[in-house]
Tab-separated table of C-alpha atoms in Angstrom:
chain	number	residue	atom	x	y	z
M	1	MET	CA	0.024	0.131	-0.069
M	2	ALA	CA	1.399	3.398	-0.890
M	3	ARG	CA	2.206	6.074	1.650
M	4	GLU	CA	-0.746	8.135	0.350
M	5	GLU	CA	-3.233	5.273	1.092
M	6	VAL	CA	-1.759	4.934	4.634
M	7	ASN	CA	-2.241	8.679	5.225
M	8	ASN	CA	-5.862	8.344	4.090
M	9	GLU	CA	-6.512	5.304	6.419
M	10	ILE	CA	-5.017	7.123	9.286
M	11	ASP	CA	-7.093	10.199	8.555
M	12	GLU	CA	-10.106	8.248	8.413
M	13	MET	CA	-9.442	6.855	11.908
M	14	LEU	CA	-9.147	10.386	13.615
M	15	ILE	CA	-12.003	11.510	15.892
M	16	ASP	CA	-13.596	14.856	15.674
M	17	GLY	CA	-11.746	17.571	17.648
M	18	TYR	CA	-8.165	16.291	16.871
M	19	GLU	CA	-5.980	18.466	14.947
M	20	VAL	CA	-3.867	16.726	12.221
M	21	GLN	CA	-0.715	18.553	11.409
M	22	GLN	CA	1.043	18.267	8.133
M	23	GLY	CA	4.819	17.564	8.267
M	24	GLN	CA	7.302	17.750	5.530
M	25	GLY	CA	6.226	16.067	2.298
M	26	GLY	CA	2.561	16.184	3.469
M	27	ASP	CA	2.942	13.390	5.905
M	28	THR	CA	0.422	13.288	8.668
M	29	THR	CA	1.660	14.058	12.177
M	30	LEU	CA	-0.546	12.527	14.872
M	31	PRO	CA	-1.168	14.331	18.183
M	32	ASP	CA	0.551	12.980	21.196
M	33	GLU	CA	-2.525	12.405	23.321
M	34	PHE	CA	-4.214	9.016	23.411
M	35	ASN	CA	-6.695	8.691	20.609
M	36	ALA	CA	-9.132	5.701	20.993
M	37	ASN	CA	-9.654	5.618	17.244
M	38	TYR	CA	-5.862	4.998	16.541
M	39	LEU	CA	-6.443	1.647	18.380
M	40	LYS	CA	-8.139	0.437	15.304
M	41	LEU	CA	-5.103	0.647	13.176
M	42	TYR	CA	-2.933	-0.576	16.043
M	43	TYR	CA	-5.033	-3.753	16.545
M	44	GLY	CA	-5.397	-4.121	12.848
M	45	LYS	CA	-1.656	-3.601	11.737
M	46	LEU	CA	0.718	-4.130	14.763
M	47	PHE	CA	-0.693	-6.001	17.563
M	48	PRO	CA	0.883	-9.567	17.806
M	49	HIS	CA	-2.421	-11.594	17.944
M	50	ALA	CA	-0.674	-14.758	16.783
M	51	ASP	CA	1.898	-14.620	19.445
M	52	LEU	CA	-0.810	-13.891	22.103
M	53	TYR	CA	-2.794	-17.010	21.020
M	54	LYS	CA	0.185	-19.140	21.005
M	55	TRP	CA	1.178	-18.041	24.496
M	56	MET	CA	-2.328	-18.501	25.886
M	57	SER	CA	-2.535	-22.023	24.232
M	58	TYR	CA	0.529	-23.593	25.783
M	59	GLY	CA	1.052	-26.031	23.040
M	60	ASN	CA	-2.686	-26.943	22.951
M	61	ASP	CA	-3.050	-25.831	19.417
M	62	GLY	CA	-4.588	-28.957	17.938
M	63	LYS	CA	-1.474	-30.148	16.220
M	64	HIS	CA	-0.941	-33.204	18.585
M	65	PRO	CA	-3.545	-35.853	19.587
M	66	ALA	CA	-2.695	-35.171	23.241
M	67	CYS	CA	-3.853	-31.440	23.037
M	68	ASP	CA	-6.777	-30.257	24.996
M	69	PRO	CA	-8.972	-28.769	22.560
M	70	SER	CA	-11.049	-26.953	25.236
M	71	TYR	CA	-7.894	-25.241	26.877
M	72	LEU	CA	-8.019	-21.770	25.275
M	73	GLY	CA	-11.863	-21.815	25.374
M	74	ARG	CA	-11.744	-21.981	29.139
M	75	ARG	CA	-9.388	-18.909	29.579
M	76	GLU	CA	-10.843	-15.667	30.707
M	77	PHE	CA	-10.378	-12.498	28.713
M	78	SER	CA	-11.521	-9.209	30.103
M	79	TYR	CA	-12.018	-5.949	28.059
M	80	THR	CA	-12.095	-2.397	29.352
M	81	LEU	CA	-13.840	-0.338	26.642
M	82	ASP	CA	-14.483	3.336	26.257
M	83	ASN	CA	-16.014	5.084	29.276
M	84	ASP	CA	-14.793	2.500	31.614
M	85	ILE	CA	-17.130	-0.239	30.251
M	86	TYR	CA	-15.897	-3.580	31.600
M	87	VAL	CA	-16.729	-6.775	29.558
M	88	ARG	CA	-15.614	-9.780	31.673
M	89	PHE	CA	-15.489	-13.621	31.066
M	90	GLN	CA	-14.820	-13.377	27.237
M	91	SER	CA	-13.610	-16.724	25.818
M	92	PHE	CA	-12.432	-17.730	22.403
M	93	ASN	CA	-11.919	-21.241	20.799
M	94	SER	CA	-9.428	-20.337	18.063
M	95	ALA	CA	-6.780	-17.788	17.106
M	96	ALA	CA	-9.154	-16.147	14.450
M	97	GLU	CA	-11.850	-15.646	17.228
M	98	LEU	CA	-9.495	-14.011	19.413
M	99	GLU	CA	-8.113	-11.810	16.798
M	100	ASN	CA	-11.426	-10.831	15.287
M	101	SER	CA	-12.821	-10.007	18.645
M	102	ILE	CA	-10.012	-7.723	19.589
M	103	LYS	CA	-10.215	-5.891	16.254
M	104	ASP	CA	-13.928	-5.566	16.473
M	105	LYS	CA	-14.123	-4.242	20.211
M	106	CYS	CA	-10.763	-2.333	20.064
M	107	PRO	CA	-10.417	-2.557	23.820
M	108	PHE	CA	-8.700	0.153	25.852
M	109	LYS	CA	-7.225	-2.585	27.906
M	110	ILE	CA	-7.163	-6.328	27.761
M	111	ASP	CA	-6.752	-8.322	30.944
M	112	ILE	CA	-6.095	-12.009	31.172
M	113	GLY	CA	-7.692	-14.200	33.898
M	114	PRO	CA	-7.294	-17.777	34.745
M	115	VAL	CA	-8.179	-20.950	32.991
M	116	TYR	CA	-11.517	-22.155	34.447
M	117	SER	CA	-12.983	-25.636	34.673
M	118	VAL	CA	-15.598	-24.793	32.074
M	119	ASP	CA	-16.048	-22.059	29.438
M	120	PRO	CA	-16.290	-18.841	31.523
M	121	SER	CA	-18.859	-17.371	28.866
M	122	LYS	CA	-21.328	-20.179	29.720
M	123	ARG	CA	-20.705	-20.009	33.533
M	124	HIS	CA	-24.565	-19.165	34.144
M	125	ALA	CA	-25.612	-22.184	32.594
M	126	TYR	CA	-23.382	-24.356	34.879
M	127	ALA	CA	-24.606	-22.255	37.824
M	128	GLN	CA	-28.156	-23.136	37.194
M	129	SER	CA	-27.317	-26.873	37.283
M	130	GLY	CA	-26.634	-26.477	40.991
M	131	ASP	CA	-23.195	-27.987	40.749
M	132	ASN	CA	-20.230	-25.742	41.793
M	133	VAL	CA	-18.273	-26.584	38.709
M	134	PHE	CA	-17.278	-23.136	37.576
M	135	THR	CA	-13.781	-22.627	39.337
M	136	PRO	CA	-10.299	-21.461	38.383
M	137	VAL	CA	-8.012	-24.625	37.767
M	138	GLU	CA	-5.032	-22.905	36.207
M	139	ARG	CA	-3.263	-19.544	36.132
M	140	GLU	CA	0.261	-18.047	35.792
M	141	LEU	CA	1.895	-17.098	38.974
M	142	ILE	CA	1.838	-13.222	38.712
M	143	PHE	CA	3.408	-10.464	40.426
M	144	ASP	CA	2.460	-6.719	40.294
M	145	ILE	CA	4.971	-3.916	41.355
M	146	ASP	CA	3.910	-0.123	41.173
M	147	ILE	CA	6.342	2.702	41.653
M	148	SER	CA	3.726	4.615	43.502
M	149	ASP	CA	4.143	2.111	46.485
M	150	TYR	CA	7.667	3.702	46.950
M	151	ASP	CA	6.246	7.261	47.474
M	152	ASP	CA	7.739	7.246	50.943
M	153	VAL	CA	11.331	6.582	49.740
M	154	ARG	CA	11.509	8.814	46.474
M	155	TYR	CA	11.407	12.505	46.353
M	156	CYS	CA	11.764	13.142	42.646
M	157	CYS	CA	8.229	11.989	41.850
M	158	SER	CA	5.019	10.864	43.441
M	159	GLY	CA	1.885	8.723	42.550
M	160	ALA	CA	1.934	7.539	38.999
M	161	ASP	CA	4.839	9.709	37.680
M	162	VAL	CA	8.104	8.193	37.100
M	163	CYS	CA	11.621	9.399	35.884
M	164	LEU	CA	15.076	7.989	35.509
M	165	ASN	CA	15.969	8.736	39.015
M	166	CYS	CA	13.295	6.556	40.581
M	167	TRP	CA	12.676	3.948	37.896
M	168	PRO	CA	15.730	2.023	38.959
M	169	LEU	CA	13.652	0.908	41.937
M	170	MET	CA	11.784	-1.303	39.393
M	171	THR	CA	15.120	-2.596	37.986
M	172	VAL	CA	16.109	-3.725	41.570
M	173	ALA	CA	12.725	-5.389	42.058
M	174	ILE	CA	13.069	-7.325	38.739
M	175	LYS	CA	16.609	-8.437	39.600
M	176	VAL	CA	15.718	-9.590	43.041
M	177	ILE	CA	12.448	-11.431	42.237
M	178	ASP	CA	13.636	-12.837	38.950
M	179	THR	CA	16.824	-14.499	40.444
M	180	ALA	CA	14.841	-15.829	43.380
M	181	LEU	CA	12.098	-17.378	41.116
M	182	ARG	CA	14.830	-19.070	38.835
M	183	VAL	CA	17.428	-19.961	41.662
M	184	ASP	CA	15.194	-20.686	44.730
M	185	PHE	CA	12.073	-22.067	42.955
M	186	GLY	CA	13.514	-23.479	39.735
M	187	PHE	CA	11.192	-21.723	37.288
M	188	LYS	CA	12.468	-21.105	33.791
M	189	HIS	CA	9.788	-19.467	31.696
M	190	ILE	CA	9.289	-16.010	33.212
M	191	LEU	CA	7.871	-12.893	31.409
M	192	TRP	CA	8.506	-9.336	32.631
M	193	ALA	CA	6.531	-6.421	31.231
M	194	PHE	CA	6.188	-2.792	31.712
M	195	SER	CA	2.751	-1.769	32.562
M	196	GLY	CA	2.613	1.114	30.444
M	197	ARG	CA	2.940	3.819	33.050
M	198	ARG	CA	4.097	3.344	36.637
M	199	GLY	CA	5.175	-0.213	37.239
M	200	VAL	CA	6.042	-3.894	36.094
M	201	HIS	CA	4.149	-7.159	35.809
M	202	CYS	CA	5.673	-10.576	36.080
M	203	TRP	CA	4.199	-13.793	34.667
M	204	VAL	CA	5.688	-17.130	35.764
M	205	CYS	CA	4.416	-19.666	33.109
M	206	ASP	CA	6.053	-23.035	33.890
M	207	ALA	CA	3.507	-25.778	34.142
M	208	LYS	CA	4.174	-26.341	37.888
M	209	ALA	CA	3.707	-22.613	38.424
M	210	ARG	CA	0.412	-22.419	36.588
M	211	LYS	CA	-1.061	-25.455	38.567
M	212	LEU	CA	-0.190	-24.012	41.809
M	213	SER	CA	-3.127	-23.871	44.363
M	214	ASN	CA	-3.985	-20.641	46.245
M	215	GLU	CA	-2.181	-21.943	49.224
M	216	GLY	CA	0.944	-22.564	47.019
M	217	ARG	CA	0.863	-19.156	45.681
M	218	ALA	CA	0.411	-17.536	48.973
M	219	ALA	CA	3.419	-19.368	50.348
M	220	ILE	CA	5.621	-18.002	47.496
M	221	ALA	CA	4.330	-14.644	47.952
M	222	GLU	CA	5.073	-14.946	51.791
M	223	TYR	CA	8.588	-15.989	50.807
M	224	PHE	CA	9.134	-12.610	49.259
M	225	ARG	CA	7.321	-10.732	51.962
M	226	VAL	CA	9.914	-8.272	53.866
M	227	TYR	CA	8.398	-4.919	53.650
M	228	LYS	CA	5.782	-4.724	56.563
M	229	GLY	CA	5.592	-1.040	57.050
M	230	ASN	CA	3.019	1.723	56.405
M	231	GLU	CA	3.079	5.440	56.064
M	232	ASN	CA	2.607	5.799	59.860
M	233	SER	CA	5.328	3.223	60.875
M	234	TYR	CA	8.968	4.353	61.381
M	235	LYS	CA	10.364	0.882	61.118
M	236	LYS	CA	9.237	-0.562	57.861
M	237	VAL	CA	11.371	-3.606	57.862
M	238	SER	CA	12.243	-6.254	60.563
M	239	LEU	CA	14.980	-8.643	59.910
M	240	THR	CA	14.785	-11.249	62.524
M	241	GLY	CA	17.187	-14.191	63.330
M	242	HIS	CA	20.892	-14.498	63.914
M	243	ALA	CA	21.703	-14.246	60.235
M	244	LEU	CA	19.885	-13.181	57.086
M	245	HIS	CA	17.857	-15.870	55.241
M	246	PRO	CA	20.215	-16.923	52.254
M	247	PHE	CA	17.693	-15.406	49.754
M	248	LEU	CA	17.870	-12.039	51.582
M	249	ALA	CA	21.534	-12.242	52.116
M	250	ARG	CA	22.140	-12.778	48.439
M	251	SER	CA	19.705	-9.959	47.486
M	252	TYR	CA	21.537	-7.539	49.834
M	253	THR	CA	24.909	-8.582	48.685
M	254	ASP	CA	24.368	-8.795	45.028
M	255	VAL	CA	21.807	-5.932	44.426
M	256	LEU	CA	20.416	-3.794	47.210
M	257	LYS	CA	23.693	-2.631	48.962
M	258	GLU	CA	25.328	-1.360	45.965
M	259	PHE	CA	22.196	0.244	44.396
M	260	PHE	CA	21.355	2.084	47.606
M	261	GLU	CA	24.942	3.212	48.232
M	262	THR	CA	25.964	4.213	44.676
M	263	LYS	CA	22.743	5.402	43.186
M	264	LEU	CA	19.684	5.864	45.437
M	265	LEU	CA	21.554	7.838	48.267
M	266	SER	CA	22.608	10.511	45.818
M	267	SER	CA	19.778	10.532	43.288
M	268	GLN	CA	17.120	11.004	45.985
M	269	ASN	CA	19.315	13.085	48.349
M	270	LEU	CA	18.194	10.743	51.298
M	271	LEU	CA	20.352	12.457	53.867
M	272	SER	CA	20.802	15.902	52.503
M	273	SER	CA	18.379	17.687	54.760
M	274	GLU	CA	17.205	17.544	58.302
M	275	GLU	CA	13.547	16.473	57.333
M	276	ARG	CA	15.090	13.592	55.224
M	277	PHE	CA	17.672	12.413	57.617
M	278	GLU	CA	15.173	12.424	60.602
M	279	LYS	CA	13.213	9.703	58.601
M	280	ILE	CA	16.259	7.418	58.683
M	281	LEU	CA	17.317	8.358	62.289
M	282	GLU	CA	13.754	7.158	63.236
M	283	MET	CA	14.548	3.702	62.102
M	284	ILE	CA	17.298	3.347	64.742
M	285	PRO	CA	15.972	2.242	68.178
M	286	ASP	CA	18.667	3.896	70.253
M	287	GLN	CA	18.439	7.450	71.339
M	288	SER	CA	22.101	7.864	72.206
M	289	VAL	CA	23.152	6.706	68.570
M	290	THR	CA	20.472	9.068	66.915
M	291	SER	CA	21.570	11.974	69.148
M	292	GLU	CA	25.270	11.532	68.200
M	293	LEU	CA	24.541	11.325	64.434
M	294	ARG	CA	22.147	14.072	64.691
M	295	GLY	CA	24.753	16.361	66.327
M	296	LYS	CA	27.299	15.427	63.738
M	297	TRP	CA	24.982	16.276	60.800
M	298	GLN	CA	23.759	19.483	62.096
M	299	GLU	CA	27.166	20.594	62.660
M	300	SER	CA	28.360	19.546	59.043
M	301	ARG	CA	25.246	21.509	57.823
M	302	ARG	CA	26.759	24.694	59.214
M	303	SER	CA	30.231	23.841	57.863
M	304	SER	CA	31.077	24.698	54.195
M	305	SER	CA	34.227	22.618	54.068
M	306	VAL	CA	32.585	19.337	52.992
M	307	LYS	CA	33.249	18.896	49.290
M	308	GLU	CA	32.079	15.279	49.042
M	309	ASP	CA	28.520	14.184	48.505
M	310	ILE	CA	26.754	15.036	51.803
M	311	ASN	CA	24.609	11.846	51.502
M	312	VAL	CA	27.554	9.558	51.236
M	313	VAL	CA	29.463	11.159	53.899
M	314	ARG	CA	26.605	10.896	56.413
M	315	TRP	CA	25.863	7.267	55.371
M	316	GLU	CA	29.405	6.248	55.998
M	317	GLN	CA	29.232	7.991	59.600
M	318	LEU	CA	25.985	6.179	60.152
M	319	LYS	CA	27.440	2.779	59.215
M	320	GLN	CA	30.667	3.362	61.222
M	321	LEU	CA	28.704	4.233	64.280
M	322	LEU	CA	26.153	1.353	64.105
M	323	GLN	CA	28.680	-1.351	63.066
M	324	SER	CA	31.393	-0.482	65.523
M	325	GLY	CA	32.193	-2.635	68.460
M	326	LYS	CA	30.594	-0.094	70.727
M	327	TYR	CA	27.128	-1.190	69.788
M	328	LYS	CA	27.744	-4.626	68.480
M	329	ALA	CA	26.468	-6.225	71.539
M	330	GLN	CA	23.059	-4.341	71.148
M	331	ARG	CA	22.892	-5.768	67.535
M	332	LEU	CA	22.420	-2.281	66.174
M	333	HIS	CA	24.520	-3.219	63.305
M	334	ARG	CA	21.400	-4.909	61.826
M	335	CYS	CA	19.905	-1.431	61.385
M	336	VAL	CA	22.152	-0.731	58.367
M	337	GLU	CA	20.631	-3.637	56.546
M	338	GLU	CA	17.116	-2.817	57.684
M	339	ILE	CA	17.436	0.792	56.323
M	340	VAL	CA	18.658	-0.535	52.866
M	341	PHE	CA	15.890	-2.987	52.794
M	342	SER	CA	13.341	-0.291	53.602
M	343	PHE	CA	14.353	1.856	50.774
M	344	THR	CA	15.152	-0.715	48.034
M	345	TYR	CA	13.531	-4.022	48.671
M	346	PRO	CA	10.694	-4.976	46.171
M	347	ARG	CA	7.091	-4.009	47.317
M	348	LEU	CA	4.721	-6.360	45.876
M	349	ASP	CA	1.021	-6.327	45.711
M	350	MET	CA	0.542	-9.499	47.673
M	351	GLU	CA	-3.160	-10.179	46.950
M	352	VAL	CA	-2.521	-10.359	43.217
M	353	SER	CA	-0.043	-13.113	43.671
M	354	LYS	CA	-2.023	-15.127	46.241
M	355	HIS	CA	-5.063	-15.822	44.413
M	356	MET	CA	-5.776	-17.572	41.094
M	357	ASN	CA	-8.741	-15.417	39.989
M	358	HIS	CA	-6.803	-12.213	39.682
M	359	LEU	CA	-6.859	-10.353	36.330
M	360	LEU	CA	-3.558	-8.750	34.904
M	361	LYS	CA	-3.098	-6.582	31.826
M	362	ALA	CA	-1.956	-8.499	28.566
M	363	PRO	CA	1.424	-7.369	27.203
M	364	PHE	CA	1.290	-5.077	24.165
M	365	CYS	CA	-1.792	-3.252	25.430
M	366	VAL	CA	-1.640	0.494	25.159
M	367	HIS	CA	-1.842	2.373	28.277
M	368	PRO	CA	-4.732	5.143	27.791
M	369	LYS	CA	-3.049	7.641	30.149
M	370	THR	CA	0.420	7.613	28.548
M	371	GLY	CA	-0.427	6.058	25.163
M	372	ARG	CA	2.774	3.825	25.790
M	373	VAL	CA	2.784	0.057	24.823
M	374	CYS	CA	3.102	-2.357	27.538
M	375	VAL	CA	6.253	-4.074	26.236
M	376	PRO	CA	8.362	-6.852	27.523
M	377	ILE	CA	11.551	-6.273	29.596
M	378	ASP	CA	14.652	-8.512	29.475
M	379	PRO	CA	15.513	-9.253	32.901
M	380	ASN	CA	19.077	-9.949	31.978
M	381	HIS	CA	19.402	-6.298	30.748
M	382	CYS	CA	16.718	-4.675	32.815
M	383	GLU	CA	18.978	-1.765	33.821
M	384	GLU	CA	19.014	-0.761	30.182
M	385	PHE	CA	15.253	-0.249	30.078
M	386	ASP	CA	14.092	3.230	29.870
M	387	PRO	CA	10.235	3.772	30.444
M	388	THR	CA	10.485	7.229	28.892
M	389	THR	CA	11.486	5.917	25.450
M	390	VAL	CA	8.926	3.045	25.276
M	391	PRO	CA	6.911	3.527	21.873
M	392	THR	CA	3.645	5.397	22.091
M	393	LEU	CA	0.581	4.675	19.935
M	394	SER	CA	0.866	7.943	18.118
M	395	GLN	CA	4.699	7.331	17.292
M	396	LEU	CA	3.924	3.841	16.004
M	397	LEU	CA	1.199	5.017	13.580
M	398	GLU	CA	3.545	7.743	12.526
M	399	GLU	CA	6.339	5.247	11.888
M	400	LEU	CA	3.762	3.008	9.908
M	401	ASN	CA	2.815	6.055	7.945
M	402	ARG	CA	6.262	6.869	6.978
M	403	GLU	CA	7.143	3.333	5.835
M	404	GLY	CA	3.891	2.707	4.055
M	405	LEU	CA	2.066	-0.750	4.488
M	406	THR	CA	3.987	-3.611	2.991
M	407	THR	CA	3.651	-7.279	2.393
M	408	ASP	CA	6.511	-8.098	4.735
M	409	VAL	CA	5.854	-11.520	6.073
M	410	GLU	CA	7.136	-10.662	9.565
M	411	GLY	CA	4.221	-8.047	9.815
M	412	GLU	CA	3.975	-4.251	9.714
M	413	TRP	CA	5.409	-4.168	13.330
M	414	ASN	CA	8.783	-5.208	11.911
M	415	LYS	CA	9.113	-1.714	10.339
M	416	THR	CA	8.378	0.185	13.553
M	417	SER	CA	10.032	0.593	16.972
M	418	LEU	CA	7.829	-2.194	18.347
M	419	ARG	CA	10.109	-4.599	16.374
M	420	SER	CA	12.536	-5.222	19.266
M	421	ALA	CA	9.686	-5.747	21.768
M	422	ILE	CA	8.003	-8.394	19.772
M	423	ARG	CA	11.163	-10.163	18.843
M	424	LEU	CA	12.164	-10.195	22.606
M	425	PHE	CA	8.730	-11.691	23.403
M	426	ARG	CA	8.977	-14.158	20.657
M	427	PHE	CA	12.521	-15.484	20.821
M	428	LEU	CA	13.505	-14.934	24.482
M	429	PHE	CA	10.200	-15.937	26.129
M	430	LEU	CA	7.717	-17.661	23.749
M	431	GLN	CA	9.797	-19.953	21.686
M	432	PRO	CA	11.549	-21.718	24.808
M	433	LEU	CA	8.169	-21.872	26.499
M	434	LEU	CA	6.324	-23.546	23.664
M	435	GLU	CA	9.182	-25.985	23.101
M	436	ALA	CA	8.959	-27.081	26.833
M	437	CYS	CA	5.158	-27.280	26.596
M	438	LYS	CA	5.402	-29.534	23.387
M	439	LYS	CA	7.906	-31.801	25.280
M	440	GLU	CA	5.457	-32.044	28.299
M	441	ILE	CA	2.482	-32.830	26.087
M	442	GLU	CA	4.521	-35.470	24.173
M	443	SER	CA	5.834	-37.013	27.407
M	444	SER	CA	2.339	-37.178	28.934
M	445	TYR	CA	1.000	-38.759	25.657
M	446	ASN	CA	3.728	-41.387	25.559
M	447	ALA	CA	3.266	-42.282	29.288
M	448	LYS	CA	-0.477	-42.717	28.646
M	449	LEU	CA	0.311	-44.913	25.673
M	450	LYS	CA	2.677	-47.156	27.669
M	451	GLN	CA	0.147	-47.446	30.495
M	452	SER	CA	-2.345	-48.744	27.781
M	453	LYS	CA	-0.031	-51.182	26.356
M	454	ASP	CA	0.819	-52.426	29.767
M	455	LEU	CA	-2.916	-53.006	30.780
M	456	LEU	CA	-3.560	-54.741	27.402
M	457	SER	CA	-0.605	-56.980	27.781
M	458	TRP	CA	-1.544	-57.894	31.308
């Protein structure tokens, strides 16, 4: 399709009241704000429908006699439409049904729920039978982490706002949780995704994770539970026991300590003012220590001779005092670790992880507040991820417009900045996952065949 035809197609999608600017050469320049009508082009030309279907099918695509043909049809999809209209318990029996529905409805958001015992769209029929057969039976183990939950330890932003000074808190969360899921629990197929605005989502997709009971999910969530504070408590974290649990010790040594001391201290100016250093002094349960530190820091504030970063200087003074032999018997040296954990340890939405029936936004949705796509994040290179450069809906359509629609077998997305995100999803996550699923299906099938043969021979 020629560029002129793409321009015409984009122009036809514009809703009344949006001004369309003409760039050089007559190209259409789309406004930055989120436009619901752009979604029609996005879902029609760029959204990876086939990849979403393959993921949600987990190898049950009908190409093997052991496939479960009802598997996808028992999965709940939920749409959020314009004007906050919620459409829950959608289900689809094929890739074509799923794609056609998304293109037709153009949802502002697509949420993914559990696989139920029966088709969720027919739940009322089963309810009338009197049998309680409509129940979730399978669901990825999921984690939801929002930057707004860190508002008490960041000073650059608040609420849903995020910048490159506070976003590294999300990077730390990914590193800590991802390592534990792989090393401590043995999970392999883990997808991390940017929420599109203020946080990250984690999908653990191994078969053993998907089949966990609510009790099993709660146990794993509790394994990660360290942050127990609230906005009214001074001591956010309590590290009990003679020594740190190996998971916590590894997180502290490998990630948290260095991040706190080399980045967060200075980027958030945690000890630069009396108001801020008092928050940290309140975490130390010894008035003689806090009085001594307060005296030093108030004196240094009046002195102009200190050329080093005042945050680093004061932190070293705090560590030296708390970890000195003078206070070792009182175990105040643990306060240093507790302060670091309070400021840097991942803050999970525990309820999302504990229960099978929670919904979570699908990757590659477009966030209606920011217009940014919910793209995957490579946990091995998560420190390189920049949320401020994630492609927006208007940016993608401008790129599509510049290139013109082609017959590229890889899809139109291959000519836009969505390319790297889809390739990451496909090759780093989806391909290894589907290979594992097919092996599991084949192994289960062969085991059943052997069992049948053994019974016949007996």
